Amino acid sequence: MEYVTDNVDHGKPVDVIYLDFQKAFDKVPHRRLLNKLKAHGISLSILNWICEWLNGRQQRVVLSGNISAWLYVISGVPQGSILGHCCFLYSLMI
């Protein structure tokens, strides 16, 4: 960001690419995420805490007044939380 603002302030051209990760947060498989966190050295107590944070999540869909049944979610990290963003970024690491 500093690079971009500095160049703009000095009238230099800047190329920017915007990425939309809105749906990407929903596609992180919990099992894969936990394996990656473990591989990156996250302690067992933190790993267990994250596992409990992800386990048991349910969601349903409401469309035109029709409501689906609640289903357990096996992928995705909660949006709007700091931990959700961190977990998403870890899921991208090789």
mmCIF file of N, CA and C in Angstrom:
data_model
loop_
_atom_site.group_PDB
_atom_site.id
_atom_site.type_symbol
_atom_site.label_atom_id
_atom_site.label_comp_id
_atom_site.label_asym_id
_atom_site.label_seq_id
_atom_site.Cartn_x
_atom_site.Cartn_y
_atom_site.Cartn_z
ATOM 1 N N MET A 1 0.827 -1.185 0.000
ATOM 2 C CA MET A 1 0.000 0.000 0.000
ATOM 3 C C MET A 1 0.874 1.253 0.000
ATOM 4 N N GLU A 2 1.959 1.196 0.755
ATOM 5 C CA GLU A 2 2.880 2.342 0.807
ATOM 6 C C GLU A 2 3.448 2.640 -0.578
ATOM 7 N N TYR A 3 3.805 1.578 -1.308
ATOM 8 C CA TYR A 3 4.340 1.716 -2.664
ATOM 9 C C TYR A 3 3.319 2.401 -3.574
ATOM 10 N N VAL A 4 2.086 1.956 -3.496
ATOM 11 C CA VAL A 4 1.032 2.504 -4.346
ATOM 12 C C VAL A 4 0.798 3.973 -4.026
ATOM 13 N N THR A 5 0.600 4.287 -2.760
ATOM 14 C CA THR A 5 0.307 5.676 -2.387
ATOM 15 C C THR A 5 1.486 6.600 -2.683
ATOM 16 N N ASP A 6 2.698 6.120 -2.484
ATOM 17 C CA ASP A 6 3.887 6.937 -2.778
ATOM 18 C C ASP A 6 3.967 7.254 -4.271
ATOM 19 N N ASN A 7 3.742 6.256 -5.124
ATOM 20 C CA ASN A 7 3.781 6.485 -6.565
ATOM 21 C C ASN A 7 2.648 7.397 -7.030
ATOM 22 N N VAL A 8 1.472 7.215 -6.489
ATOM 23 C CA VAL A 8 0.343 8.081 -6.852
ATOM 24 C C VAL A 8 0.636 9.514 -6.443
ATOM 25 N N ASP A 9 1.186 9.691 -5.247
ATOM 26 C CA ASP A 9 1.537 11.042 -4.771
ATOM 27 C C ASP A 9 2.547 11.726 -5.680
ATOM 28 N N HIS A 10 3.438 10.950 -6.307
ATOM 29 C CA HIS A 10 4.470 11.501 -7.187
ATOM 30 C C HIS A 10 4.073 11.451 -8.663
ATOM 31 N N GLY A 11 2.802 11.181 -8.936
ATOM 32 C CA GLY A 11 2.305 11.199 -10.303
ATOM 33 C C GLY A 11 2.803 10.057 -11.172
ATOM 34 N N LYS A 12 3.305 8.986 -10.558
ATOM 35 C CA LYS A 12 3.791 7.830 -11.315
ATOM 36 C C LYS A 12 2.640 6.852 -11.552
ATOM 37 N N PRO A 13 2.687 6.148 -12.685
ATOM 38 C CA PRO A 13 1.618 5.176 -12.954
ATOM 39 C C PRO A 13 1.706 3.965 -12.027
ATOM 40 N N VAL A 14 0.549 3.420 -11.682
ATOM 41 C CA VAL A 14 0.482 2.241 -10.816
ATOM 42 C C VAL A 14 -0.561 1.291 -11.390
ATOM 43 N N ASP A 15 -0.193 0.025 -11.533
ATOM 44 C CA ASP A 15 -1.149 -1.002 -11.947
ATOM 45 C C ASP A 15 -1.668 -1.702 -10.697
ATOM 46 N N VAL A 16 -2.964 -1.926 -10.656
ATOM 47 C CA VAL A 16 -3.584 -2.569 -9.502
ATOM 48 C C VAL A 16 -4.474 -3.698 -9.995
ATOM 49 N N ILE A 17 -4.421 -4.828 -9.302
ATOM 50 C CA ILE A 17 -5.301 -5.948 -9.594
ATOM 51 C C ILE A 17 -6.168 -6.182 -8.355
ATOM 52 N N TYR A 18 -7.471 -6.161 -8.554
ATOM 53 C CA TYR A 18 -8.402 -6.416 -7.461
ATOM 54 C C TYR A 18 -8.861 -7.866 -7.528
ATOM 55 N N LEU A 19 -8.845 -8.524 -6.401
ATOM 56 C CA LEU A 19 -9.307 -9.906 -6.326
ATOM 57 C C LEU A 19 -10.510 -9.966 -5.398
ATOM 58 N N ASP A 20 -11.495 -10.734 -5.780
ATOM 59 C CA ASP A 20 -12.689 -10.900 -4.968
ATOM 60 C C ASP A 20 -12.651 -12.274 -4.319
ATOM 61 N N PHE A 21 -12.413 -12.305 -3.014
ATOM 62 C CA PHE A 21 -12.315 -13.560 -2.277
ATOM 63 C C PHE A 21 -13.615 -13.908 -1.560
ATOM 64 N N GLN A 22 -14.698 -13.227 -1.872
ATOM 65 C CA GLN A 22 -15.949 -13.421 -1.142
ATOM 66 C C GLN A 22 -16.352 -14.886 -1.072
ATOM 67 N N LYS A 23 -16.392 -15.580 -2.186
ATOM 68 C CA LYS A 23 -16.804 -16.983 -2.188
ATOM 69 C C LYS A 23 -15.669 -17.915 -1.789
ATOM 70 N N ALA A 24 -14.430 -17.455 -1.898
ATOM 71 C CA ALA A 24 -13.291 -18.309 -1.582
ATOM 72 C C ALA A 24 -13.305 -18.745 -0.116
ATOM 73 N N PHE A 25 -13.796 -17.883 0.771
ATOM 74 C CA PHE A 25 -13.842 -18.222 2.189
ATOM 75 C C PHE A 25 -14.723 -19.442 2.436
ATOM 76 N N ASP A 26 -15.716 -19.645 1.579
ATOM 77 C CA ASP A 26 -16.645 -20.769 1.739
ATOM 78 C C ASP A 26 -16.058 -22.094 1.256
ATOM 79 N N LYS A 27 -14.946 -22.054 0.558
ATOM 80 C CA LYS A 27 -14.427 -23.246 -0.108
ATOM 81 C C LYS A 27 -13.221 -23.872 0.578
ATOM 82 N N VAL A 28 -12.869 -23.431 1.752
ATOM 83 C CA VAL A 28 -11.722 -23.978 2.477
ATOM 84 C C VAL A 28 -12.159 -25.238 3.221
ATOM 85 N N PRO A 29 -11.713 -26.427 2.773
ATOM 86 C CA PRO A 29 -12.084 -27.657 3.493
ATOM 87 C C PRO A 29 -11.460 -27.680 4.893
ATOM 88 N N HIS A 30 -12.252 -27.936 5.915
ATOM 89 C CA HIS A 30 -11.753 -27.918 7.290
ATOM 90 C C HIS A 30 -10.581 -28.872 7.494
ATOM 91 N N ARG A 31 -10.694 -30.093 6.989
ATOM 92 C CA ARG A 31 -9.647 -31.101 7.195
ATOM 93 C C ARG A 31 -8.324 -30.637 6.581
ATOM 94 N N ARG A 32 -8.383 -30.094 5.358
ATOM 95 C CA ARG A 32 -7.171 -29.614 4.694
ATOM 96 C C ARG A 32 -6.558 -28.446 5.461
ATOM 97 N N LEU A 33 -7.397 -27.539 5.925
ATOM 98 C CA LEU A 33 -6.917 -26.398 6.698
ATOM 99 C C LEU A 33 -6.197 -26.865 7.955
ATOM 100 N N LEU A 34 -6.798 -27.781 8.686
ATOM 101 C CA LEU A 34 -6.179 -28.273 9.922
ATOM 102 C C LEU A 34 -4.854 -28.971 9.633
ATOM 103 N N ASN A 35 -4.790 -29.723 8.533
ATOM 104 C CA ASN A 35 -3.522 -30.373 8.168
ATOM 105 C C ASN A 35 -2.447 -29.353 7.836
ATOM 106 N N LYS A 36 -2.813 -28.284 7.144
ATOM 107 C CA LYS A 36 -1.836 -27.245 6.806
ATOM 108 C C LYS A 36 -1.373 -26.503 8.049
ATOM 109 N N LEU A 37 -2.297 -26.207 8.949
ATOM 110 C CA LEU A 37 -1.913 -25.540 10.193
ATOM 111 C C LEU A 37 -0.943 -26.402 10.985
ATOM 112 N N LYS A 38 -1.218 -27.701 11.044
ATOM 113 C CA LYS A 38 -0.331 -28.631 11.745
ATOM 114 C C LYS A 38 1.048 -28.660 11.084
ATOM 115 N N ALA A 39 1.075 -28.691 9.743
ATOM 116 C CA ALA A 39 2.337 -28.732 9.006
ATOM 117 C C ALA A 39 3.157 -27.463 9.207
ATOM 118 N N HIS A 40 2.492 -26.345 9.492
ATOM 119 C CA HIS A 40 3.196 -25.083 9.719
ATOM 120 C C HIS A 40 3.589 -24.884 11.179
ATOM 121 N N GLY A 41 3.388 -25.906 11.987
ATOM 122 C CA GLY A 41 3.881 -25.867 13.360
ATOM 123 C C GLY A 41 2.947 -25.253 14.381
ATOM 124 N N ILE A 42 1.676 -25.121 14.060
ATOM 125 C CA ILE A 42 0.718 -24.608 15.043
ATOM 126 C C ILE A 42 0.621 -25.627 16.176
ATOM 127 N N SER A 43 0.691 -25.154 17.397
ATOM 128 C CA SER A 43 0.701 -26.057 18.549
ATOM 129 C C SER A 43 -0.591 -26.859 18.630
ATOM 130 N N LEU A 44 -0.501 -28.012 19.251
ATOM 131 C CA LEU A 44 -1.644 -28.918 19.358
ATOM 132 C C LEU A 44 -2.810 -28.271 20.099
ATOM 133 N N SER A 45 -2.526 -27.499 21.143
ATOM 134 C CA SER A 45 -3.622 -26.868 21.896
ATOM 135 C C SER A 45 -4.348 -25.832 21.041
ATOM 136 N N ILE A 46 -3.619 -25.060 20.260
ATOM 137 C CA ILE A 46 -4.246 -24.086 19.366
ATOM 138 C C ILE A 46 -4.994 -24.810 18.252
ATOM 139 N N LEU A 47 -4.376 -25.860 17.721
ATOM 140 C CA LEU A 47 -5.001 -26.648 16.658
ATOM 141 C C LEU A 47 -6.326 -27.246 17.130
ATOM 142 N N ASN A 48 -6.342 -27.778 18.343
ATOM 143 C CA ASN A 48 -7.578 -28.330 18.918
ATOM 144 C C ASN A 48 -8.637 -27.244 19.098
ATOM 145 N N TRP A 49 -8.200 -26.058 19.518
ATOM 146 C CA TRP A 49 -9.131 -24.949 19.705
ATOM 147 C C TRP A 49 -9.756 -24.557 18.369
ATOM 148 N N ILE A 50 -8.942 -24.459 17.305
ATOM 149 C CA ILE A 50 -9.453 -24.117 15.979
ATOM 150 C C ILE A 50 -10.399 -25.211 15.477
ATOM 151 N N CYS A 51 -10.048 -26.452 15.733
ATOM 152 C CA CYS A 51 -10.901 -27.576 15.337
ATOM 153 C C CYS A 51 -12.276 -27.455 16.004
ATOM 154 N N GLU A 52 -12.304 -27.154 17.280
ATOM 155 C CA GLU A 52 -13.574 -26.986 18.002
ATOM 156 C C GLU A 52 -14.347 -25.772 17.485
ATOM 157 N N TRP A 53 -13.614 -24.733 17.090
ATOM 158 C CA TRP A 53 -14.222 -23.515 16.558
ATOM 159 C C TRP A 53 -14.922 -23.804 15.230
ATOM 160 N N LEU A 54 -14.342 -24.710 14.430
ATOM 161 C CA LEU A 54 -14.910 -25.046 13.125
ATOM 162 C C LEU A 54 -15.983 -26.142 13.206
ATOM 163 N N ASN A 55 -15.842 -27.064 14.151
ATOM 164 C CA ASN A 55 -16.762 -28.203 14.256
ATOM 165 C C ASN A 55 -18.163 -27.775 14.688
ATOM 166 N N GLY A 56 -19.147 -28.480 14.176
ATOM 167 C CA GLY A 56 -20.518 -28.266 14.614
ATOM 168 C C GLY A 56 -21.207 -27.077 13.973
ATOM 169 N N ARG A 57 -20.560 -26.420 13.027
ATOM 170 C CA ARG A 57 -21.195 -25.283 12.355
ATOM 171 C C ARG A 57 -22.293 -25.785 11.428
ATOM 172 N N GLN A 58 -23.395 -25.072 11.425
ATOM 173 C CA GLN A 58 -24.514 -25.428 10.568
ATOM 174 C C GLN A 58 -24.962 -24.195 9.785
ATOM 175 N N GLN A 59 -25.566 -24.468 8.644
ATOM 176 C CA GLN A 59 -26.150 -23.366 7.883
ATOM 177 C C GLN A 59 -27.382 -23.857 7.144
ATOM 178 N N ARG A 60 -28.211 -22.906 6.750
ATOM 179 C CA ARG A 60 -29.383 -23.215 5.941
ATOM 180 C C ARG A 60 -29.584 -22.065 4.964
ATOM 181 N N VAL A 61 -30.434 -22.291 4.000
ATOM 182 C CA VAL A 61 -30.691 -21.293 2.960
ATOM 183 C C VAL A 61 -32.148 -20.873 3.032
ATOM 184 N N VAL A 62 -32.378 -19.579 2.897
ATOM 185 C CA VAL A 62 -33.731 -19.047 2.820
ATOM 186 C C VAL A 62 -33.849 -18.344 1.472
ATOM 187 N N LEU A 63 -34.807 -18.791 0.662
ATOM 188 C CA LEU A 63 -34.996 -18.214 -0.669
ATOM 189 C C LEU A 63 -36.488 -18.056 -0.932
ATOM 190 N N SER A 64 -36.899 -16.849 -1.131
ATOM 191 C CA SER A 64 -38.313 -16.537 -1.402
ATOM 192 C C SER A 64 -39.240 -17.139 -0.345
ATOM 193 N N GLY A 65 -38.833 -17.054 0.894
ATOM 194 C CA GLY A 65 -39.659 -17.560 1.980
ATOM 195 C C GLY A 65 -39.543 -19.047 2.239
ATOM 196 N N ASN A 66 -38.860 -19.773 1.362
ATOM 197 C CA ASN A 66 -38.639 -21.212 1.566
ATOM 198 C C ASN A 66 -37.351 -21.406 2.347
ATOM 199 N N ILE A 67 -37.411 -22.260 3.347
ATOM 200 C CA ILE A 67 -36.267 -22.473 4.233
ATOM 201 C C ILE A 67 -35.805 -23.916 4.120
ATOM 202 N N SER A 68 -34.513 -24.083 3.865
ATOM 203 C CA SER A 68 -33.956 -25.437 3.793
ATOM 204 C C SER A 68 -33.707 -25.977 5.194
ATOM 205 N N ALA A 69 -33.390 -27.252 5.269
ATOM 206 C CA ALA A 69 -33.020 -27.863 6.550
ATOM 207 C C ALA A 69 -31.620 -27.400 6.934
ATOM 208 N N TRP A 70 -31.339 -27.418 8.216
ATOM 209 C CA TRP A 70 -29.991 -27.112 8.698
ATOM 210 C C TRP A 70 -29.062 -28.261 8.306
ATOM 211 N N LEU A 71 -27.879 -27.930 7.781
ATOM 212 C CA LEU A 71 -26.876 -28.933 7.427
ATOM 213 C C LEU A 71 -25.536 -28.550 8.050
ATOM 214 N N TYR A 72 -24.780 -29.571 8.448
ATOM 215 C CA TYR A 72 -23.451 -29.313 8.990
ATOM 216 C C TYR A 72 -22.513 -28.878 7.876
ATOM 217 N N VAL A 73 -21.656 -27.943 8.194
ATOM 218 C CA VAL A 73 -20.720 -27.374 7.234
ATOM 219 C C VAL A 73 -19.354 -28.034 7.425
ATOM 220 N N ILE A 74 -18.768 -28.536 6.337
ATOM 221 C CA ILE A 74 -17.448 -29.184 6.427
ATOM 222 C C ILE A 74 -16.366 -28.375 5.718
ATOM 223 N N SER A 75 -16.750 -27.206 5.208
ATOM 224 C CA SER A 75 -15.754 -26.337 4.596
ATOM 225 C C SER A 75 -16.142 -24.888 4.853
ATOM 226 N N GLY A 76 -15.172 -24.027 4.685
ATOM 227 C CA GLY A 76 -15.399 -22.605 4.869
ATOM 228 C C GLY A 76 -14.957 -22.123 6.230
ATOM 229 N N VAL A 77 -14.501 -20.887 6.252
ATOM 230 C CA VAL A 77 -14.127 -20.251 7.513
ATOM 231 C C VAL A 77 -15.070 -19.074 7.723
ATOM 232 N N PRO A 78 -15.457 -18.823 8.980
ATOM 233 C CA PRO A 78 -16.401 -17.735 9.248
ATOM 234 C C PRO A 78 -15.846 -16.387 8.806
ATOM 235 N N GLN A 79 -16.619 -15.682 8.010
ATOM 236 C CA GLN A 79 -16.229 -14.350 7.580
ATOM 237 C C GLN A 79 -16.590 -13.361 8.673
ATOM 238 N N GLY A 80 -15.859 -12.273 8.698
ATOM 239 C CA GLY A 80 -16.128 -11.246 9.693
ATOM 240 C C GLY A 80 -15.370 -11.461 10.990
ATOM 241 N N SER A 81 -14.509 -12.455 11.026
ATOM 242 C CA SER A 81 -13.692 -12.676 12.211
ATOM 243 C C SER A 81 -12.219 -12.602 11.815
ATOM 244 N N ILE A 82 -11.382 -12.201 12.723
ATOM 245 C CA ILE A 82 -9.946 -12.128 12.456
ATOM 246 C C ILE A 82 -9.400 -13.526 12.202
ATOM 247 N N LEU A 83 -9.806 -14.482 12.998
ATOM 248 C CA LEU A 83 -9.314 -15.849 12.839
ATOM 249 C C LEU A 83 -9.719 -16.435 11.485
ATOM 250 N N GLY A 84 -10.892 -16.090 10.989
ATOM 251 C CA GLY A 84 -11.332 -16.569 9.685
ATOM 252 C C GLY A 84 -10.373 -16.153 8.579
ATOM 253 N N HIS A 85 -9.940 -14.911 8.602
ATOM 254 C CA HIS A 85 -8.986 -14.423 7.602
ATOM 255 C C HIS A 85 -7.636 -15.125 7.726
ATOM 256 N N CYS A 86 -7.173 -15.296 8.942
ATOM 257 C CA CYS A 86 -5.882 -15.981 9.154
ATOM 258 C C CYS A 86 -5.956 -17.421 8.645
ATOM 259 N N CYS A 87 -7.020 -18.107 8.954
ATOM 260 C CA CYS A 87 -7.177 -19.490 8.503
ATOM 261 C C CYS A 87 -7.261 -19.557 6.985
ATOM 262 N N PHE A 88 -7.961 -18.602 6.377
ATOM 263 C CA PHE A 88 -8.051 -18.577 4.922
ATOM 264 C C PHE A 88 -6.665 -18.413 4.305
ATOM 265 N N LEU A 89 -5.867 -17.502 4.843
ATOM 266 C CA LEU A 89 -4.518 -17.282 4.301
ATOM 267 C C LEU A 89 -3.647 -18.525 4.482
ATOM 268 N N TYR A 90 -3.740 -19.202 5.617
ATOM 269 C CA TYR A 90 -2.994 -20.446 5.820
ATOM 270 C C TYR A 90 -3.436 -21.506 4.811
ATOM 271 N N SER A 91 -4.715 -21.519 4.456
ATOM 272 C CA SER A 91 -5.205 -22.530 3.518
ATOM 273 C C SER A 91 -4.607 -22.335 2.127
ATOM 274 N N LEU A 92 -4.130 -21.134 1.827
ATOM 275 C CA LEU A 92 -3.522 -20.858 0.524
ATOM 276 C C LEU A 92 -2.047 -21.237 0.464
ATOM 277 N N MET A 93 -1.429 -21.377 1.631
ATOM 278 C CA MET A 93 0.001 -21.690 1.673
ATOM 279 C C MET A 93 0.265 -23.110 1.203
ATOM 280 N N ILE A 94 1.404 -23.281 0.580
ATOM 281 C CA ILE A 94 1.790 -24.604 0.074
ATOM 282 C C ILE A 94 2.467 -25.390 1.169
#
